[in-house]
XYZ file of C-alpha atoms in Angstrom:
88
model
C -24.525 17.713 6.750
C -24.037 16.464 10.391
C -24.128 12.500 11.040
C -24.647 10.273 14.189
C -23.910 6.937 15.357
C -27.329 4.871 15.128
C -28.790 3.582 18.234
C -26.831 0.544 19.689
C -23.751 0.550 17.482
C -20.449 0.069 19.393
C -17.212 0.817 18.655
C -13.455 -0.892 19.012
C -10.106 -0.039 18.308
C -8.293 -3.023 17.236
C -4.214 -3.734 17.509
C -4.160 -3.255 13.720
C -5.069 0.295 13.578
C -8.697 -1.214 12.225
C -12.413 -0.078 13.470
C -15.038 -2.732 14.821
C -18.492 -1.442 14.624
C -21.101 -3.265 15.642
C -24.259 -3.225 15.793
C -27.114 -4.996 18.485
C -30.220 -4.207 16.693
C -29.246 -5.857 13.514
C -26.512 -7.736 14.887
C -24.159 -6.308 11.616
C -20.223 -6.116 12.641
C -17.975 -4.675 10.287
C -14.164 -3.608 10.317
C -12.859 -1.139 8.948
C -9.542 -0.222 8.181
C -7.252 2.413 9.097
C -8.308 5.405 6.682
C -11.679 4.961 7.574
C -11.161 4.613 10.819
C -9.426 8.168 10.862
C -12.753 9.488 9.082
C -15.089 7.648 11.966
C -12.820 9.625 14.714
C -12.537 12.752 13.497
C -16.501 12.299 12.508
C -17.119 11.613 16.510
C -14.576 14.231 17.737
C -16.362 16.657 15.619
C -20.220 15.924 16.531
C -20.924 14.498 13.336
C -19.956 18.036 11.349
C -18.499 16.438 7.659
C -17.308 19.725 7.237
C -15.397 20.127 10.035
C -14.104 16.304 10.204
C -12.792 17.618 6.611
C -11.050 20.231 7.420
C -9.179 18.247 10.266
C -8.321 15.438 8.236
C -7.134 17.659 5.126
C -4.825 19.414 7.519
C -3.922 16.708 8.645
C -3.128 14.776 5.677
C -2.453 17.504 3.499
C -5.032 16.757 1.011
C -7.549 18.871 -0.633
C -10.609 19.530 1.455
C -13.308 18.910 -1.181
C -11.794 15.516 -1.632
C -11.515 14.349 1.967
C -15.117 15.798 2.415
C -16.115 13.407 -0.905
C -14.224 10.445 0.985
C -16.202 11.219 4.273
C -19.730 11.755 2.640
C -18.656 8.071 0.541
C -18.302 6.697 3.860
C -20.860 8.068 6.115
C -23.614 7.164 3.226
C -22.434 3.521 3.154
C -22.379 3.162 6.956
C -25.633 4.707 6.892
C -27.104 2.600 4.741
C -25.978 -0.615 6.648
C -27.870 0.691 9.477
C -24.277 2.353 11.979
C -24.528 6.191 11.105
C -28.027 8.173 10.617
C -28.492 11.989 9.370
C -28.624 14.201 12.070
């Protein structure tokens, strides 16, 4: 499964380690904190590929792939279905 950013959505790091997204079409703006702010990064870093954003995060967390992939797939669905992420 690979995922992209939806047209229009913009991203910002805030001082609190939380993730703006928002979004011009629909005018939506969410925050979201740190953990799934990690999950957007290493989402963009690795063109969308859940798989690989799994495998980085698991590493890098030293957690079990299958569940960060779970957390990732969690996330990417809800963003997707408020309009920020689409299926690739």
């Amino acid at each position: 499964m690979a995922i992209q950013t939806a047209p229009g959505v913009t991203q910002r790091m805030l001082p609190n380690g939380h993730l703006e997204l928002t979004c011009r079409a629909t005018r939506r703006q969410i925050e979201c904190e740190p953990v799934a702010a990690a999950m957007w990064i290493a989402l963009k870093q690795q063109n969308g590929d859940v798989d690989r954003a799994a495998a980085v995060l698991s590493g890098l967390w030293g957690t079990d792939e299958e569940d960060a992939r779970y957390d990732i797939i969690a996330l990417a669905g809800s963003l997707c279905s408020l309009g920020l992420l689409t299926e690739a």
